[in-house]
PDB file of C-alpha atoms in Angstrom:
ATOM      1  CA  MET A  17    -184.954 -34.239  77.616  1.00 65.00           C
ATOM      2  CA  LYS A  18    -182.264 -33.088  75.669  1.00 66.00           C
ATOM      3  CA  PRO A  19    -179.547 -31.568  78.152  1.00 63.00           C
ATOM      4  CA  SER A  20    -180.491 -27.995  77.277  1.00 62.00           C
ATOM      5  CA  HIS A  21    -183.326 -28.411  78.012  1.00 57.00           C
ATOM      6  CA  ILE A  22    -182.101 -30.315  81.539  1.00 62.00           C
ATOM      7  CA  ARG A  23    -178.546 -26.884  81.892  1.00 59.00           C
ATOM      8  CA  ALA A  24    -181.477 -24.199  81.494  1.00 52.00           C
ATOM      9  CA  VAL A  25    -184.604 -26.163  83.691  1.00 48.00           C
ATOM     10  CA  ALA A  26    -181.207 -26.797  86.428  1.00 48.00           C
ATOM     11  CA  LEU A  27    -180.313 -23.022  86.193  1.00 47.00           C
ATOM     12  CA  ALA A  28    -183.950 -21.834  87.043  1.00 50.00           C
ATOM     13  CA  LEU A  29    -184.335 -23.776  90.015  1.00 48.00           C
ATOM     14  CA  ALA A  30    -181.325 -22.701  90.990  1.00 46.00           C
ATOM     15  CA  LEU A  31    -182.603 -18.561  90.373  1.00 46.00           C
ATOM     16  CA  ALA A  32    -185.203 -19.670  91.879  1.00 49.00           C
ATOM     17  CA  LEU A  33    -184.271 -21.342  95.200  1.00 47.00           C
ATOM     18  CA  GLY A  34    -181.994 -18.128  95.437  1.00 48.00           C
ATOM     19  CA  ALA A  35    -184.446 -16.002  95.148  1.00 45.00           C
ATOM     20  CA  ALA A  36    -186.792 -17.579  97.872  1.00 44.00           C
ATOM     21  CA  LEU A  37    -183.286 -17.374 100.541  1.00 42.00           C
ATOM     22  CA  THR A  38    -183.322 -14.096  99.494  1.00 42.00           C
ATOM     23  CA  ALA A  39    -187.161 -12.999 100.388  1.00 43.00           C
ATOM     24  CA  CYS A  40    -186.242 -14.938 103.654  1.00 43.00           C
ATOM     25  CA  SER A  41    -183.785 -14.337 104.513  1.00 43.00           C
ATOM     26  CA  ASP A  42    -183.153 -11.769 108.524  1.00 50.00           C
ATOM     27  CA  ASP A  43    -183.638  -8.728 106.737  1.00 58.00           C
ATOM     28  CA  GLY A  44    -181.522  -7.495 111.053  1.00 62.00           C
ATOM     29  CA  HIS A  45    -178.566  -9.434 109.436  1.00 68.00           C
ATOM     30  CA  LEU A  46    -178.067  -7.466 106.789  1.00 72.00           C
ATOM     31  CA  ASP A  47    -178.970  -4.348 108.085  1.00 77.00           C
ATOM     32  CA  TYR A  48    -175.990  -5.326 110.485  1.00 76.00           C
ATOM     33  CA  GLN A  49    -173.928  -6.319 107.420  1.00 82.00           C
ATOM     34  CA  THR A  50    -174.690  -3.151 105.560  1.00 83.00           C
ATOM     35  CA  ASP A  51    -173.575  -0.937 108.570  1.00 80.00           C
ATOM     36  CA  TYR A  52    -170.161  -3.250 108.893  1.00 74.00           C
ATOM     37  CA  THR A  53    -169.089  -2.261 105.658  1.00 82.00           C
ATOM     38  CA  ASN A  54    -171.008   1.329 106.463  1.00 83.00           C
ATOM     39  CA  HIS A  55    -168.457   2.563 109.161  1.00 84.00           C
ATOM     40  CA  ARG A  56    -164.198   2.321 110.462  1.00 84.00           C
ATOM     41  CA  PRO A  57    -163.798  -0.885 112.362  1.00 88.00           C
ATOM     42  CA  LEU A  58    -163.965  -0.303 115.800  1.00 94.00           C
ATOM     43  CA  ARG A  59    -160.503  -1.277 117.604  1.00 95.00           C
ATOM     44  CA  VAL A  60    -161.789  -4.067 120.425  1.00 96.00           C
ATOM     45  CA  MET A  61    -159.700  -4.556 123.234  1.00 96.00           C
ATOM     46  CA  GLY A  62    -160.576  -7.493 126.071  1.00 96.00           C
ATOM     47  CA  ARG A  63    -163.246 -10.322 125.688  1.00 95.00           C
ATOM     48  CA  PRO A  64    -166.395  -9.727 123.653  1.00 95.00           C
ATOM     49  CA  SER A  65    -169.654 -11.577 123.863  1.00 93.00           C
ATOM     50  CA  THR A  66    -171.298 -11.499 120.709  1.00 92.00           C
ATOM     51  CA  GLY A  67    -174.148  -9.799 121.615  1.00 93.00           C
ATOM     52  CA  SER A  68    -171.744  -7.678 123.824  1.00 95.00           C
ATOM     53  CA  LEU A  69    -169.784  -6.998 121.093  1.00 95.00           C
ATOM     54  CA  GLU A  70    -172.789  -6.236 118.100  1.00 94.00           C
ATOM     55  CA  THR A  71    -174.910  -4.128 120.485  1.00 95.00           C
ATOM     56  CA  VAL A  72    -171.556  -1.973 120.875  1.00 97.00           C
ATOM     57  CA  GLN A  73    -170.338  -1.357 117.383  1.00 96.00           C
ATOM     58  CA  LYS A  74    -174.162  -0.543 117.062  1.00 95.00           C
ATOM     59  CA  VAL A  75    -174.051   1.922 119.679  1.00 97.00           C
ATOM     60  CA  VAL A  76    -170.747   3.618 117.957  1.00 96.00           C
ATOM     61  CA  TRP A  77    -172.242   3.064 114.190  1.00 95.00           C
ATOM     62  CA  ARG A  78    -175.887   5.768 115.795  1.00 95.00           C
ATOM     63  CA  LEU A  79    -173.688   8.481 116.840  1.00 96.00           C
ATOM     64  CA  ALA A  80    -171.177   8.221 113.862  1.00 95.00           C
ATOM     65  CA  ASP A  81    -174.744   8.511 111.868  1.00 96.00           C
ATOM     66  CA  GLY A  82    -175.952  11.115 114.289  1.00 96.00           C
ATOM     67  CA  ASP A  83    -179.398   8.065 114.823  1.00 97.00           C
ATOM     68  CA  ALA A  84    -181.016   9.541 117.640  1.00 97.00           C
ATOM     69  CA  ASP A  85    -183.539   7.100 117.328  1.00 96.00           C
ATOM     70  CA  GLY A  86    -181.501   4.608 116.733  1.00 96.00           C
ATOM     71  CA  LEU A  87    -179.644   4.390 119.125  1.00 96.00           C
ATOM     72  CA  ALA A  88    -182.586   5.124 121.771  1.00 96.00           C
ATOM     73  CA  ALA A  89    -184.120   2.145 120.123  1.00 95.00           C
ATOM     74  CA  LEU A  90    -181.296   0.012 121.281  1.00 95.00           C
ATOM     75  CA  HIS A  91    -182.075   0.948 125.724  1.00 94.00           C
ATOM     76  CA  THR A  92    -183.140  -1.327 128.053  1.00 92.00           C
ATOM     77  CA  GLU A  93    -185.688   0.470 130.278  1.00 88.00           C
ATOM     78  CA  PRO A  94    -188.023   1.963 130.278  1.00 87.00           C
ATOM     79  CA  GLY A  95    -189.172   5.386 129.490  1.00 87.00           C
ATOM     80  CA  ASP A  96    -188.504   7.588 127.283  1.00 90.00           C
ATOM     81  CA  VAL A  97    -183.867   8.294 126.352  1.00 92.00           C
ATOM     82  CA  GLY A  98    -185.067  10.643 123.653  1.00 93.00           C
ATOM     83  CA  PRO A  99    -182.925  14.082 125.569  1.00 94.00           C
ATOM     84  CA  ALA A 100    -180.246  11.184 126.325  1.00 94.00           C
ATOM     85  CA  ALA A 101    -179.881   9.986 123.455  1.00 95.00           C
ATOM     86  CA  LYS A 102    -179.077  13.427 121.782  1.00 96.00           C
ATOM     87  CA  ALA A 103    -177.349  14.334 124.224  1.00 95.00           C
ATOM     88  CA  TRP A 104    -175.106  11.470 122.821  1.00 95.00           C
ATOM     89  CA  ILE A 105    -175.038  12.277 119.953  1.00 95.00           C
ATOM     90  CA  LYS A 106    -173.965  15.891 120.907  1.00 94.00           C
ATOM     91  CA  ALA A 107    -171.009  15.021 122.759  1.00 93.00           C
ATOM     92  CA  TYR A 108    -169.373  12.403 121.160  1.00 94.00           C
ATOM     93  CA  GLY A 109    -171.434  11.987 116.877  1.00 94.00           C
ATOM     94  CA  LYS A 110    -168.519  13.086 115.080  1.00 93.00           C
ATOM     95  CA  ALA A 111    -165.786  11.530 117.423  1.00 93.00           C
ATOM     96  CA  ALA A 112    -167.594   8.508 116.606  1.00 94.00           C
ATOM     97  CA  ARG A 113    -167.168   9.267 112.615  1.00 93.00           C
ATOM     98  CA  SER A 114    -163.406   8.881 113.776  1.00 92.00           C
ATOM     99  CA  GLU A 115    -161.129   5.671 115.207  1.00 94.00           C
ATOM    100  CA  VAL A 116    -163.147   4.503 118.140  1.00 96.00           C
ATOM    101  CA  THR A 117    -161.977   1.819 120.505  1.00 97.00           C
ATOM    102  CA  ALA A 118    -163.640  -0.264 123.053  1.00 97.00           C
ATOM    103  CA  ASP A 119    -162.276  -1.832 126.590  1.00 97.00           C
ATOM    104  CA  PHE A 120    -164.465  -4.765 127.237  1.00 97.00           C
ATOM    105  CA  LEU A 121    -164.523  -5.978 130.870  1.00 95.00           C
ATOM    106  CA  ASP A 122    -165.910  -8.036 133.352  1.00 88.00           C
ATOM    107  CA  GLU A 123    -166.853 -11.306 131.432  1.00 89.00           C
ATOM    108  CA  GLY A 124    -170.051 -11.088 129.223  1.00 86.00           C
ATOM    109  CA  SER A 125    -172.186 -14.405 128.867  1.00 89.00           C
ATOM    110  CA  VAL A 126    -175.443 -11.292 130.410  1.00 93.00           C
ATOM    111  CA  ARG A 127    -174.008  -8.080 131.519  1.00 94.00           C
ATOM    112  CA  GLN A 128    -170.876  -6.176 130.028  1.00 95.00           C
ATOM    113  CA  ASP A 129    -169.250  -2.303 131.412  1.00 96.00           C
ATOM    114  CA  VAL A 130    -167.161  -1.039 128.577  1.00 96.00           C
ATOM    115  CA  VAL A 131    -165.061   1.857 128.268  1.00 96.00           C
ATOM    116  CA  LEU A 132    -164.813   3.810 124.919  1.00 96.00           C
ATOM    117  CA  HIS A 133    -161.929   5.879 123.184  1.00 96.00           C
ATOM    118  CA  PHE A 134    -162.571   7.994 120.631  1.00 94.00           C
ATOM    119  CA  THR A 135    -159.579   9.265 118.969  1.00 90.00           C
ATOM    120  CA  GLY A 136    -160.863  12.843 118.407  1.00 76.00           C
ATOM    121  CA  PRO A 137    -161.222  14.786 120.906  1.00 77.00           C
ATOM    122  CA  ARG A 138    -159.762  12.084 123.144  1.00 85.00           C
ATOM    123  CA  ARG A 139    -162.855  11.389 125.304  1.00 88.00           C
ATOM    124  CA  THR A 140    -163.715   8.314 127.170  1.00 92.00           C
ATOM    125  CA  GLN A 141    -167.186   6.922 128.046  1.00 93.00           C
ATOM    126  CA  GLU A 142    -168.594   3.974 130.439  1.00 93.00           C
ATOM    127  CA  LEU A 143    -171.657   2.595 128.930  1.00 93.00           C
ATOM    128  CA  THR A 144    -173.098  -0.817 130.339  1.00 94.00           C
ATOM    129  CA  VAL A 145    -173.867  -2.889 127.346  1.00 96.00           C
ATOM    130  CA  ARG A 146    -176.754  -6.723 128.662  1.00 95.00           C
ATOM    131  CA  ILE A 147    -179.275  -7.772 127.827  1.00 94.00           C
ATOM    132  CA  GLY A 148    -182.916  -7.010 127.976  1.00 88.00           C
ATOM    133  CA  ALA A 149    -186.770  -8.244 128.926  1.00 84.00           C
ATOM    134  CA  ASP A 150    -187.076  -9.261 126.124  1.00 84.00           C
ATOM    135  CA  ASP A 151    -184.286 -11.322 125.859  1.00 89.00           C
ATOM    136  CA  SER A 152    -182.021  -9.176 123.107  1.00 91.00           C
ATOM    137  CA  TRP A 153    -178.566  -7.009 123.970  1.00 95.00           C
ATOM    138  CA  GLY A 154    -179.766  -3.630 124.047  1.00 95.00           C
ATOM    139  CA  ILE A 155    -177.455  -0.534 126.607  1.00 95.00           C
ATOM    140  CA  VAL A 156    -178.306   1.368 129.468  1.00 90.00           C
ATOM    141  CA  LEU A 157    -178.854   5.447 128.322  1.00 91.00           C
ATOM    142  CA  ASP A 158    -177.855   7.400 131.229  1.00 87.00           C
ATOM    143  CA  GLU A 159    -176.784  11.163 130.533  1.00 84.00           C
ATOM    144  CA  PRO A 160    -173.089  10.835 128.760  1.00 86.00           C
ATOM    145  CA  GLU A 161    -170.625  12.153 130.953  1.00 80.00           C
ATOM    146  CA  PRO A 162    -167.478  12.898 128.410  1.00 74.00           C
ATOM    147  CA  ARG A 163    -164.156  12.473 130.496  1.00 76.00           C
ATOM    148  CA  GLN A 164    -161.248  13.935 128.713  1.00 72.00           C
ATOM    149  CA  GLU A 165    -158.230  11.291 128.504  1.00 66.00           C
ATOM    150  CA  SER A 166    -155.157  11.367 131.072  1.00 57.00           C
TER     151      SER A 166
END
């Protein structure tokens, strides 16, 4: 076989392998990467676990995007939380588009309390992130209780 044919076959195989790997990739990971690049960075204090950090980032992103269904999908408990998700977006949606700091309290292997600090307007909100029944991280989405930062 000529060297030019060998290069052409190698290139075709590389392209086919790349396409196959892309088709088999985890769409959730790609969605996370897209969300990460499309939003402001989250400032972090404390020691989050990988799961608690990813979940809190998703909460802030869903708030910033006004995505009540996406926010409700992160809830770990049974029951309809649509009204609570809408209340969170009303309370924090605009503020989530500005700078947000997440203060991760305690140890976060299966559950972690987090305080979100929104810079505009300066408010805080506590939330609990934890592993749900399906072994994935989520939040306990209660009615928001915005407090002014002192």
